[in-house]
Coordinates of C-alpha atoms in Angstrom, one line a residue:
X17 CA -92.8 292.0 -85.4
X18 CA -91.8 295.4 -84.1
X19 CA -91.1 298.4 -86.3
X20 CA -87.6 298.6 -87.9
X21 CA -85.3 301.3 -86.5
X22 CA -84.8 303.2 -89.7
X23 CA -88.4 304.3 -90.3
X24 CA -88.6 305.5 -86.8
X25 CA -85.3 307.4 -87.1
X26 CA -86.4 308.9 -90.5
X27 CA -89.6 310.1 -88.9
X28 CA -87.7 311.7 -86.1
X29 CA -85.3 313.3 -88.7
X30 CA -88.3 314.8 -90.6
X31 CA -89.6 316.3 -87.4
X32 CA -86.2 317.8 -86.7
X33 CA -86.0 319.4 -90.2
X34 CA -89.4 321.1 -89.6
X35 CA -88.3 322.3 -86.1
X36 CA -85.0 323.7 -87.5
X37 CA -86.9 325.6 -90.2
X38 CA -89.4 326.9 -87.7
X39 CA -86.7 328.1 -85.4
X40 CA -85.0 329.9 -88.3
X41 CA -81.8 327.9 -88.1
X42 CA -82.1 326.8 -91.7
X43 CA -84.0 328.2 -94.7
X44 CA -84.6 326.9 -98.2
X45 CA -81.5 327.2 -100.3
X46 CA -81.3 330.4 -102.4
X47 CA -78.1 329.7 -104.4
X48 CA -77.8 326.8 -106.9
X49 CA -74.1 325.9 -106.7
X50 CA -72.8 322.8 -105.1
X51 CA -70.7 323.1 -102.0
X52 CA -70.8 326.2 -99.7
X53 CA -71.7 329.6 -101.2
X54 CA -71.6 332.7 -98.9
X55 CA -74.3 335.2 -99.7
X56 CA -76.8 337.7 -98.2
X57 CA -78.7 335.0 -96.4
X58 CA -75.6 333.5 -94.7
X59 CA -74.1 330.5 -96.4
X60 CA -75.9 328.2 -98.8
X61 CA -74.8 324.6 -98.3
X62 CA -75.6 322.0 -101.0
X63 CA -74.3 318.4 -101.1
X64 CA -75.2 315.2 -102.9
X65 CA -75.8 312.3 -100.5
X66 CA -78.7 310.1 -101.7
X67 CA -78.2 307.3 -99.2
X68 CA -78.1 309.4 -96.1
X69 CA -81.1 309.6 -93.7
X70 CA -80.1 313.1 -92.5
X71 CA -77.4 315.6 -93.5
X72 CA -76.3 318.5 -91.4
X73 CA -73.5 321.0 -91.3
X74 CA -71.3 321.1 -88.3
X75 CA -69.0 324.0 -87.9
X76 CA -67.4 326.8 -85.9
X77 CA -70.7 328.7 -86.2
X78 CA -72.6 326.1 -84.1
X79 CA -70.1 324.8 -81.7
X80 CA -69.5 321.8 -84.1
X81 CA -73.0 320.5 -83.4
X82 CA -74.0 317.6 -85.7
X83 CA -77.7 318.4 -85.2
X84 CA -78.3 322.1 -85.0
X85 CA -78.3 322.9 -88.7
X86 CA -79.8 320.0 -90.8
X87 CA -80.0 320.4 -94.6
X88 CA -83.3 320.0 -96.4
X89 CA -84.0 317.4 -99.1
X90 CA -83.9 319.2 -102.4
X91 CA -84.6 316.3 -104.8
X92 CA -82.3 313.9 -106.6
X93 CA -80.4 312.9 -103.5
X94 CA -79.3 316.5 -103.0
X95 CA -79.5 318.2 -99.6
X96 CA -79.4 322.0 -99.3
X97 CA -80.2 324.9 -97.1
X98 CA -79.3 328.5 -96.2
X99 CA -77.7 328.7 -92.8
X100 CA -78.0 332.3 -91.6
X101 CA -75.6 331.8 -88.7
X102 CA -72.8 330.9 -91.0
X103 CA -70.6 333.5 -92.8
X104 CA -67.8 333.6 -95.4
X105 CA -64.7 331.9 -94.0
X106 CA -66.6 329.6 -91.7
X107 CA -65.0 326.2 -91.0
X108 CA -67.3 323.2 -91.3
X109 CA -67.8 319.5 -92.0
X110 CA -70.7 317.6 -93.6
X111 CA -72.3 315.4 -90.9
X112 CA -74.2 312.5 -92.5
X113 CA -76.4 310.0 -90.6
X114 CA -77.3 306.6 -91.9
X115 CA -79.3 304.9 -89.3
X116 CA -77.3 305.3 -86.1
X117 CA -74.0 305.8 -88.0
X118 CA -72.5 309.3 -88.1
X119 CA -70.1 310.2 -90.9
X120 CA -68.1 313.4 -90.8
X121 CA -66.8 314.4 -94.3
X122 CA -65.1 317.2 -96.0
X123 CA -67.2 318.9 -98.6
X124 CA -66.4 317.4 -102.0
X125 CA -66.7 320.9 -103.5
X126 CA -64.6 322.6 -100.8
X127 CA -62.0 325.0 -102.3
X128 CA -59.8 325.1 -99.1
X129 CA -59.2 322.8 -96.1
X130 CA -57.9 323.9 -92.8
X131 CA -56.3 322.5 -89.7
X132 CA -55.4 318.9 -88.7
X133 CA -59.0 317.7 -89.1
X134 CA -59.1 319.0 -92.7
X135 CA -62.2 321.2 -92.1
X136 CA -63.7 322.7 -95.2
X137 CA -63.9 326.5 -95.4
X138 CA -66.9 328.4 -96.8
X139 CA -65.3 330.8 -99.3
X140 CA -66.7 333.3 -101.7
X141 CA -66.6 332.4 -105.5
X142 CA -64.2 332.8 -107.1
X143 CA -61.8 332.4 -104.2
X144 CA -59.2 334.4 -106.1
X145 CA -59.3 337.2 -108.7
X146 CA -58.7 335.5 -112.1
X147 CA -55.7 337.0 -113.9
X148 CA -56.1 338.9 -117.2
X149 CA -56.5 336.4 -120.1
X150 CA -53.6 335.7 -122.4
X151 CA -53.8 335.4 -126.2
X152 CA -52.5 331.8 -126.4
X153 CA -49.9 331.4 -129.2
X154 CA -51.1 329.4 -132.2
X155 CA -50.3 325.7 -131.9
X156 CA -47.6 326.0 -134.6
X157 CA -45.7 328.5 -132.5
X158 CA -46.2 326.9 -129.1
X159 CA -43.3 325.6 -127.0
X160 CA -44.3 323.7 -123.8
X161 CA -42.1 323.3 -120.7
X162 CA -43.4 320.6 -118.3
X163 CA -42.5 321.2 -114.6
X164 CA -43.3 319.8 -111.2
X165 CA -43.9 322.7 -108.7
X166 CA -42.4 320.7 -105.8
X167 CA -39.0 320.0 -107.4
X168 CA -38.6 322.7 -110.1
X169 CA -37.0 325.5 -108.0
X170 CA -37.5 324.9 -104.2
X171 CA -36.0 327.3 -101.8
X172 CA -32.4 326.3 -100.9
X173 CA -32.8 323.3 -103.1
X174 CA -35.0 321.4 -100.6
X175 CA -38.4 320.2 -101.9
X176 CA -41.2 320.8 -101.8
X177 CA -41.1 324.0 -103.6
X178 CA -44.0 326.5 -104.0
X179 CA -45.7 328.5 -106.8
X180 CA -43.6 331.6 -105.7
X181 CA -40.4 329.6 -106.5
X182 CA -41.7 328.9 -110.0
X183 CA -42.3 332.7 -110.5
X184 CA -38.7 333.4 -109.7
X185 CA -37.6 331.3 -112.7
X186 CA -40.1 332.8 -115.2
X187 CA -37.5 335.2 -116.6
X188 CA -35.2 332.3 -117.2
X189 CA -37.9 330.4 -119.1
X190 CA -38.7 333.5 -121.1
X191 CA -35.0 333.9 -122.1
X192 CA -35.0 330.3 -123.2
X193 CA -37.9 331.0 -125.5
X194 CA -40.6 329.1 -123.6
X195 CA -44.2 330.4 -124.2
X196 CA -46.2 327.8 -122.2
X197 CA -45.6 325.9 -119.0
X198 CA -47.4 322.7 -118.1
X199 CA -47.8 322.1 -114.4
X200 CA -48.0 318.6 -113.1
X201 CA -51.1 318.3 -110.9
X202 CA -51.6 320.7 -108.1
X203 CA -54.9 319.5 -106.6
X204 CA -54.6 318.5 -102.9
X205 CA -52.9 315.1 -102.4
X206 CA -51.9 313.1 -99.3
X207 CA -48.7 314.3 -97.7
X208 CA -46.2 316.9 -98.9
X209 CA -44.4 314.8 -101.5
X210 CA -46.1 313.5 -104.6
X211 CA -46.1 313.7 -108.4
X212 CA -49.7 314.9 -108.0
X213 CA -51.5 312.1 -109.8
X214 CA -53.3 311.0 -106.6
X215 CA -55.8 313.8 -106.0
X216 CA -57.6 313.5 -102.7
X217 CA -59.5 316.8 -102.9
X218 CA -59.9 317.7 -106.6
X219 CA -61.2 321.3 -105.9
X220 CA -58.4 322.3 -103.4
X221 CA -55.1 323.7 -104.6
X222 CA -52.3 322.2 -102.6
X223 CA -51.4 324.3 -99.6
X224 CA -48.0 322.7 -99.7
X225 CA -47.4 324.6 -103.0
X226 CA -49.0 327.9 -101.9
X227 CA -52.8 327.3 -102.3
X228 CA -55.2 329.0 -104.6
X229 CA -53.6 332.5 -104.1
X230 CA -50.2 331.1 -105.0
X231 CA -51.5 329.5 -108.2
X232 CA -53.4 332.6 -109.2
X233 CA -50.2 334.7 -108.7
X234 CA -48.2 332.3 -110.8
X235 CA -50.7 332.5 -113.7
X236 CA -50.7 336.3 -113.5
X237 CA -46.9 336.5 -113.5
X238 CA -46.6 334.0 -116.4
X239 CA -49.2 335.9 -118.4
X240 CA -47.3 339.2 -117.8
X241 CA -44.4 337.6 -119.6
X242 CA -46.4 336.1 -122.4
X243 CA -46.2 332.6 -121.0
X244 CA -49.4 330.4 -121.0
X245 CA -50.1 328.0 -118.2
X246 CA -51.5 324.5 -118.8
X247 CA -52.4 322.3 -115.9
X248 CA -52.4 318.5 -115.6
X249 CA -55.8 317.1 -114.3
X250 CA -56.6 313.6 -113.2
X251 CA -60.0 312.2 -113.8
X252 CA -59.2 308.5 -114.5
X253 CA -59.1 307.9 -110.8
X254 CA -59.1 309.7 -107.5
X255 CA -56.8 309.2 -104.5
X256 CA -56.6 306.5 -103.4
X257 CA -55.2 307.9 -100.1
X258 CA -56.8 310.5 -97.9
X259 CA -60.1 310.2 -99.8
X260 CA -63.2 311.6 -98.2
X261 CA -65.2 310.7 -101.3
X262 CA -64.7 307.0 -100.4
X263 CA -68.1 305.7 -99.0
X264 CA -69.1 309.3 -98.9
X265 CA -72.7 308.8 -97.7
X266 CA -72.1 305.4 -96.2
X267 CA -73.3 303.3 -99.2
X268 CA -71.2 300.9 -101.2
X269 CA -71.4 297.6 -103.1
X270 CA -68.9 294.8 -103.3
X271 CA -66.6 296.4 -100.8
X272 CA -65.8 299.2 -103.3
X273 CA -65.9 303.0 -103.2
X274 CA -69.6 303.8 -103.1
X275 CA -71.3 306.9 -104.4
X276 CA -68.7 308.6 -106.5
X277 CA -67.1 305.4 -107.9
X278 CA -67.9 302.4 -110.0
X279 CA -68.8 299.5 -107.7
X280 CA -68.1 296.7 -110.1
X281 CA -65.3 295.5 -112.4
X282 CA -65.0 299.0 -113.9
X283 CA -63.6 300.4 -110.6
X284 CA -60.2 298.8 -111.1
X285 CA -57.3 301.0 -112.4
X286 CA -53.5 300.6 -112.1
X287 CA -53.7 303.2 -109.2
X288 CA -56.4 301.7 -107.1
X289 CA -60.1 300.8 -107.3
X290 CA -61.2 304.4 -107.5
X291 CA -62.4 305.1 -111.1
X292 CA -65.2 307.7 -110.9
X293 CA -68.6 306.5 -112.1
X294 CA -68.9 308.6 -115.2
X295 CA -72.4 307.2 -115.8
X296 CA -73.9 309.0 -112.8
X297 CA -74.9 312.6 -113.8
X298 CA -73.9 313.9 -110.4
X299 CA -70.3 312.5 -110.8
X300 CA -70.1 313.8 -114.4
X301 CA -71.2 317.2 -113.1
X302 CA -68.6 317.0 -110.3
X303 CA -65.9 316.6 -112.9
X304 CA -67.2 319.1 -115.4
X305 CA -67.5 321.7 -112.7
X306 CA -63.9 321.0 -111.7
X307 CA -62.8 321.5 -115.3
X308 CA -64.5 324.9 -115.5
X309 CA -63.2 325.9 -112.0
X310 CA -59.6 325.6 -113.3
X311 CA -60.3 327.5 -116.4
X312 CA -62.7 330.3 -115.1
X313 CA -61.4 330.9 -111.6
X314 CA -57.7 330.6 -112.3
X315 CA -57.6 331.8 -115.9
X316 CA -55.6 328.8 -117.0
X317 CA -54.9 328.5 -120.7
X318 CA -55.4 324.8 -121.1
X319 CA -55.7 321.4 -119.4
X320 CA -53.8 318.2 -120.1
X321 CA -55.9 315.2 -119.1
X322 CA -54.0 312.3 -117.5
X323 CA -54.3 308.8 -118.8
X324 CA -57.4 309.3 -120.9
X325 CA -57.2 305.6 -122.1
X326 CA -58.3 304.6 -118.6
X327 CA -61.3 307.0 -118.8
X328 CA -62.6 305.4 -122.1
X329 CA -61.6 301.8 -121.4
X330 CA -61.5 299.8 -118.2
X331 CA -58.1 298.2 -119.2
X332 CA -56.7 301.3 -120.8
X333 CA -56.3 300.1 -124.4
X334 CA -57.9 299.7 -127.8
X335 CA -59.2 296.5 -129.4
X336 CA -61.2 295.5 -126.4
X337 CA -64.8 296.8 -127.0
X338 CA -66.2 294.8 -124.2
X339 CA -64.2 296.9 -121.7
X340 CA -65.0 300.2 -123.3
X341 CA -66.6 302.9 -121.0
X342 CA -68.8 304.9 -123.4
X343 CA -69.9 307.3 -120.6
X344 CA -66.2 308.2 -120.1
X345 CA -66.0 309.1 -123.7
X346 CA -69.1 311.3 -123.5
X347 CA -67.6 313.0 -120.4
X348 CA -64.5 314.0 -122.4
X349 CA -66.6 315.2 -125.3
X350 CA -68.8 317.4 -123.0
X351 CA -65.7 318.8 -121.2
X352 CA -64.0 319.7 -124.4
X353 CA -67.1 321.3 -125.8
X354 CA -67.6 323.3 -122.6
X355 CA -64.0 324.4 -122.6
X356 CA -64.3 325.8 -126.1
X357 CA -67.6 327.5 -125.3
X358 CA -65.8 329.4 -122.5
X359 CA -62.9 330.4 -124.7
X360 CA -62.2 328.7 -128.0
X361 CA -58.4 329.4 -127.9
X362 CA -57.9 327.3 -124.8
X363 CA -55.9 324.1 -125.3
X364 CA -57.0 320.7 -124.1
X365 CA -54.5 317.8 -124.4
X366 CA -55.0 314.1 -124.0
X367 CA -52.3 311.9 -122.6
X368 CA -53.6 308.7 -124.1
X369 CA -50.5 307.1 -125.5
X370 CA -52.4 304.7 -127.8
X371 CA -52.1 306.7 -131.1
X372 CA -55.8 306.7 -131.4
X373 CA -56.9 309.5 -133.9
X374 CA -60.4 309.7 -132.4
X375 CA -59.1 311.5 -129.4
X376 CA -58.4 314.6 -131.5
X377 CA -61.3 314.4 -133.8
X378 CA -64.2 316.9 -133.3
X379 CA -67.1 315.8 -131.1
X380 CA -69.5 316.3 -134.0
X381 CA -67.7 313.5 -135.8
X382 CA -67.7 311.2 -132.8
X383 CA -64.3 312.2 -131.6
X384 CA -63.4 313.2 -128.0
X385 CA -62.6 316.8 -129.1
X386 CA -59.1 317.3 -127.7
X387 CA -56.9 319.8 -129.5
X388 CA -53.8 317.6 -129.3
X389 CA -52.5 314.4 -127.7
X390 CA -49.1 313.3 -126.4
X391 CA -47.6 311.2 -129.2
X392 CA -46.1 307.9 -128.3
X393 CA -45.3 307.4 -132.0
X394 CA -42.6 310.0 -131.7
X395 CA -41.1 309.6 -128.2
X396 CA -40.5 305.8 -128.3
X397 CA -38.7 305.5 -131.7
X398 CA -36.7 308.7 -131.2
X399 CA -35.6 307.8 -127.7
X400 CA -34.6 304.3 -128.9
X401 CA -32.5 305.8 -131.7
X402 CA -30.8 308.1 -129.2
X403 CA -30.0 305.6 -126.4
X404 CA -29.1 302.5 -128.5
X405 CA -25.4 301.9 -127.7
X406 CA -24.2 300.8 -131.2
X407 CA -24.6 303.0 -134.3
X408 CA -25.5 300.1 -136.4
X409 CA -28.5 299.4 -134.1
X410 CA -30.2 302.7 -134.7
X411 CA -33.4 302.4 -136.8
X412 CA -33.5 305.4 -139.1
X413 CA -36.7 304.1 -140.7
X414 CA -38.4 304.3 -137.3
X415 CA -37.2 307.9 -136.9
X416 CA -38.6 308.7 -140.3
X417 CA -41.9 307.3 -139.2
X418 CA -41.8 309.5 -136.1
X419 CA -41.2 312.6 -138.1
X420 CA -44.0 311.9 -140.6
X421 CA -46.6 310.8 -138.1
X422 CA -49.7 313.0 -137.7
X423 CA -53.4 312.7 -136.8
X424 CA -55.8 313.1 -139.8
X425 CA -53.2 315.1 -141.7
X426 CA -52.8 317.7 -138.9
X427 CA -49.3 317.6 -137.2
X428 CA -50.4 320.2 -134.6
X429 CA -52.7 317.6 -133.0
X430 CA -49.7 316.0 -131.4
X431 CA -47.3 317.0 -128.6
X432 CA -43.8 315.6 -129.3
X433 CA -40.9 315.2 -126.8
X434 CA -38.1 312.9 -125.7
X435 CA -38.5 313.6 -122.0
X436 CA -41.6 313.8 -119.8
X437 CA -42.3 312.9 -116.2
X438 CA -43.3 309.4 -117.3
X439 CA -40.3 308.9 -119.6
X440 CA -37.7 309.8 -117.0
X441 CA -38.9 307.7 -114.0
X442 CA -40.5 304.3 -113.2
X443 CA -37.4 302.5 -114.3
X444 CA -36.4 305.0 -117.0
X445 CA -34.0 307.9 -116.8
X446 CA -33.1 311.1 -118.6
X447 CA -31.9 310.8 -122.1
X448 CA -28.2 311.6 -121.3
X449 CA -28.4 309.2 -118.3
X450 CA -29.7 306.4 -120.6
X451 CA -27.0 307.1 -123.1
X452 CA -24.2 307.2 -120.5
X453 CA -25.3 305.8 -117.1
X454 CA -23.5 307.7 -114.3
X455 CA -21.9 310.0 -116.8
X456 CA -24.7 312.1 -118.2
X457 CA -22.4 315.1 -118.8
X458 CA -20.1 313.2 -121.1
X459 CA -19.6 314.4 -124.7
X460 CA -21.4 311.5 -126.3
X461 CA -24.4 311.9 -124.0
X462 CA -24.6 315.6 -124.7
X463 CA -24.1 315.2 -128.5
X464 CA -26.9 312.6 -128.9
X465 CA -29.2 314.4 -126.5
X466 CA -28.6 317.5 -128.7
X467 CA -29.7 315.5 -131.8
X468 CA -32.8 314.5 -129.9
X469 CA -33.6 318.2 -129.1
X470 CA -33.0 319.1 -132.8
X471 CA -35.5 316.5 -133.9
X472 CA -38.1 317.7 -131.3
X473 CA -37.9 321.3 -132.5
X474 CA -37.7 320.6 -136.3
X475 CA -40.4 317.9 -136.5
X476 CA -44.0 318.9 -137.2
X477 CA -45.9 318.9 -133.9
X478 CA -46.0 320.9 -130.6
X479 CA -42.6 320.5 -128.9
X480 CA -42.3 319.9 -125.2
X481 CA -39.4 319.9 -122.8
X482 CA -39.2 318.5 -119.2
X483 CA -37.7 320.5 -116.5
X484 CA -33.9 320.6 -116.7
X485 CA -33.7 318.8 -120.0
X486 CA -32.5 322.0 -121.6
X487 CA -29.1 321.7 -119.9
X488 CA -28.8 318.0 -119.8
X489 CA -30.1 317.1 -116.3
X490 CA -29.1 313.5 -115.4
X491 CA -30.5 310.8 -113.3
X492 CA -34.2 310.4 -113.1
X493 CA -37.2 312.3 -111.8
X494 CA -38.2 311.9 -108.1
X495 CA -40.6 314.1 -106.1
X496 CA -38.0 314.5 -103.3
X497 CA -35.1 315.6 -105.5
X498 CA -34.9 319.1 -106.8
X499 CA -33.7 320.1 -110.3
X500 CA -29.9 320.6 -110.1
X501 CA -29.6 324.2 -111.2
X502 CA -25.8 323.9 -110.9
X503 CA -26.2 321.9 -114.1
X504 CA -27.2 325.1 -115.8
X505 CA -23.6 326.2 -115.7
X506 CA -22.1 322.7 -116.5
X507 CA -24.6 322.3 -119.4
X508 CA -24.3 325.8 -120.7
X509 CA -23.6 324.5 -124.3
X510 CA -26.7 322.3 -124.4
X511 CA -28.7 325.2 -123.0
X512 CA -27.5 327.5 -125.8
X513 CA -28.4 324.8 -128.3
X514 CA -31.9 324.5 -126.9
X515 CA -32.4 328.3 -126.9
X516 CA -31.2 328.6 -130.5
X517 CA -33.4 325.7 -131.6
X518 CA -36.4 327.3 -130.1
X519 CA -35.6 330.6 -131.8
X520 CA -35.4 328.9 -135.2
X521 CA -38.6 326.9 -134.4
X522 CA -40.4 330.1 -133.6
X523 CA -38.9 331.8 -136.7
X524 CA -37.4 334.6 -134.7
X525 CA -34.7 335.1 -137.3
X526 CA -37.3 335.4 -140.1
X527 CA -35.4 332.7 -142.0
X528 CA -37.0 329.4 -140.9
X529 CA -40.8 329.9 -141.5
X530 CA -41.0 326.4 -142.7
X531 CA -40.5 325.0 -139.2
X532 CA -44.0 326.4 -138.4
X533 CA -45.6 324.9 -141.5
X534 CA -47.3 321.6 -142.1
X535 CA -45.1 320.5 -145.0
X536 CA -42.7 317.7 -144.3
X537 CA -40.8 315.3 -146.6
X538 CA -38.2 312.8 -145.3
X539 CA -36.4 312.7 -148.7
X540 CA -33.1 311.1 -147.7
X541 CA -32.4 308.0 -145.5
X542 CA -29.0 306.3 -145.7
X543 CA -29.1 303.6 -143.0
X544 CA -25.5 302.5 -143.7
X545 CA -24.1 306.0 -143.4
X546 CA -26.5 306.9 -140.5
X547 CA -27.7 310.0 -142.3
X548 CA -31.3 311.3 -142.5
X549 CA -32.6 314.5 -144.1
X550 CA -36.0 316.1 -144.3
X551 CA -37.6 319.2 -145.8
X552 CA -40.0 321.4 -143.9
X553 CA -42.1 324.2 -145.5
X554 CA -45.1 326.4 -145.0
X555 CA -45.7 328.2 -148.3
X556 CA -42.2 327.5 -149.8
X557 CA -39.5 329.7 -151.1
X558 CA -36.6 331.6 -149.7
X559 CA -36.7 332.1 -145.9
X560 CA -39.4 329.5 -145.8
X561 CA -38.0 326.2 -147.1
X562 CA -35.9 324.5 -144.3
X563 CA -33.8 321.4 -144.7
X564 CA -32.7 319.4 -141.6
X565 CA -29.8 316.9 -141.9
X566 CA -29.0 314.5 -139.0
X567 CA -25.9 312.3 -138.5
X568 CA -26.6 309.5 -136.0
X569 CA -23.2 308.0 -136.0
X570 CA -19.9 308.6 -134.3
X571 CA -18.2 309.4 -137.6
X572 CA -17.5 312.6 -139.4
X573 CA -19.3 312.6 -142.8
X574 CA -17.7 314.7 -145.5
X575 CA -19.4 315.9 -148.7
X576 CA -22.4 313.6 -148.4
X577 CA -24.7 314.2 -151.4
X578 CA -28.3 314.9 -150.6
X579 CA -31.2 316.3 -152.6
X580 CA -32.4 319.8 -152.1
X581 CA -35.8 321.4 -153.1
X582 CA -34.3 324.6 -154.7
X583 CA -31.2 325.7 -156.5
X584 CA -28.9 328.3 -155.0
X585 CA -27.1 329.0 -151.7
X586 CA -28.3 327.2 -148.6
X587 CA -27.0 328.8 -145.4
X588 CA -26.3 326.9 -142.2
X589 CA -28.6 328.3 -139.6
X590 CA -27.5 325.9 -136.9
X591 CA -24.9 323.2 -136.5
X592 CA -25.3 321.3 -133.2
X593 CA -21.6 320.1 -133.5
X594 CA -20.3 323.7 -133.3
X595 CA -18.0 324.3 -130.3
X596 CA -20.3 327.1 -129.1
X597 CA -22.5 324.3 -127.9
X598 CA -19.6 322.6 -126.0
X599 CA -15.9 323.3 -126.0
X600 CA -15.1 319.6 -126.2
X601 CA -17.2 319.0 -129.3
X602 CA -15.5 318.0 -132.5
X603 CA -16.4 321.4 -134.1
X604 CA -16.6 320.0 -137.6
X605 CA -17.6 323.0 -139.8
X606 CA -20.4 322.6 -142.2
X607 CA -20.0 325.1 -145.1
X608 CA -22.9 326.6 -146.8
X609 CA -24.3 324.4 -149.6
X610 CA -24.6 325.3 -153.2
X611 CA -27.5 323.4 -154.7
X612 CA -27.1 322.5 -158.4
X613 CA -30.0 321.8 -160.7
X614 CA -29.4 318.0 -160.8
X615 CA -32.1 315.6 -159.6
X616 CA -31.5 313.6 -156.4
X617 CA -33.7 312.0 -153.8
X618 CA -36.7 312.8 -156.0
X619 CA -35.9 316.5 -155.6
X620 CA -34.9 318.8 -158.5
X621 CA -31.5 319.8 -157.0
X622 CA -28.6 318.4 -155.0
X623 CA -25.7 319.5 -152.9
X624 CA -23.1 318.1 -150.5
X625 CA -23.1 318.4 -146.8
X626 CA -20.5 317.9 -144.1
X627 CA -21.5 316.8 -140.6
X628 CA -19.6 316.0 -137.4
X629 CA -20.3 313.0 -135.2
X630 CA -23.8 312.9 -133.7
X631 CA -24.7 316.3 -135.2
X632 CA -27.8 318.0 -136.7
X633 CA -27.6 320.8 -139.3
X634 CA -30.4 323.2 -140.2
X635 CA -30.3 324.9 -143.6
X636 CA -32.4 327.6 -145.2
X637 CA -32.1 330.2 -148.0
X638 CA -32.4 333.9 -148.0

């Protein structure tokens, strides 16, 4: 039998490494970071490719030769070398040989890609100057606004928009009272139109949106206005389109993704067979380094992790221990610990949607360590109450449960909302559109949407809006359709209501401190009348105690008796049925309440309240 081809090739490759070193074309690596790191000795290239027989860099500095600059084995499947002929800004590809096969790949750690062939660029770290840090508002004072860069404010209304277009709207958001924006994913994806949840190059900021410089400029501009920036990141899967990580070094099993991915039943996700292999230390490092890149290099104030249920379980749900992915859980723990070590005030949010309290428990107790999670126990019952056509079909007990829900007694561990990118697409629409299909600007749609906003901003939790919700955007979300800013004028009443609710939520008047407190008691629920009332407080007392009363029927309710926590005069701080929130509203006036010392609803006092149809009233003393 003759010798197999591979041993002969490998022997030849080893001779070539030694010759390249002797000729001075490559030298042992002097810098430890993965990817390409420019320095005094040229550029250090470092890549993980354990199944390759030879790895080289091919670039504009060597006429795109796939042989001239081989990398040297550095242990653990890593290949690395200093290339003196390369300099900062060099364009290159990773050339991998497996037997006679030649694979040309983009660098997994590349911060920028260039040209039609998606060449990687060797850029200095950081690639941009991090903006000055922002003192993140405490969770009880945080108001999040979720937006999609491509459709939020594109030039001339034609997506895709850019980071610079978002900057133009920051004064508008500040006027509304927003102090945090949450960007849907901005890592490089296939094509120009996407929600962003299909990252093909996790370290590259989408050039469609303006690249790394554009993101840094947005963060700096937001911070200058006191607005924090949170970014959605996707680690439950990669791609699946335009994915150089697929079969990166030529190895795979079972026809699956190879080195960076599970190659068994754990590979499957609803978005493709591309779940990262969290059990490989190198893949875990790849994700952890990415987390720290967003935080350190761009000065972001927090990260929202997409679909964490699919990181911790192959099928994305609880009650199926045989499908759990414990290494995925450990990844989230390590990432959250590393985030807090960098800056404790930074916020990490899980989009798990399973109501699992372990997501927001500390790592030392076995939890995943997220600061908060999107709360499906709020959005689903509240949306159902708003969009149900018949008044008698509204489940006030479910709304009460949504108001009272928390994680381990801490209401600030949840993000609450009635609209998000998931809730207004994929067969679902905006709340006003669900209420009145094709007539989202109708009075009924605006009234009930206004009650939903009142519940979001008066319930314990971190409130969140989705772009355009503040003025009643209709239809549903698409990545090819821009926000209709003409609706800002048509929905001016709803916009004013949102602004006033945010001001009360943030206690800007000094009379509603209780909306920033943990205390909550749903003390009155009259299913027949459609009336629900609850008490909010921090320390209690005048200018602290807040009472919220909601009418979820199309009837005016006059002199409805409710309990009150304290005697004396209760002022109306907001009435969503007031005509200042819409000239066509009923305008039913709710006079101030005089609470008498007579027990009701298990409270010491009582008073009588008047509400218009589909209206919310906020009361406080002082």
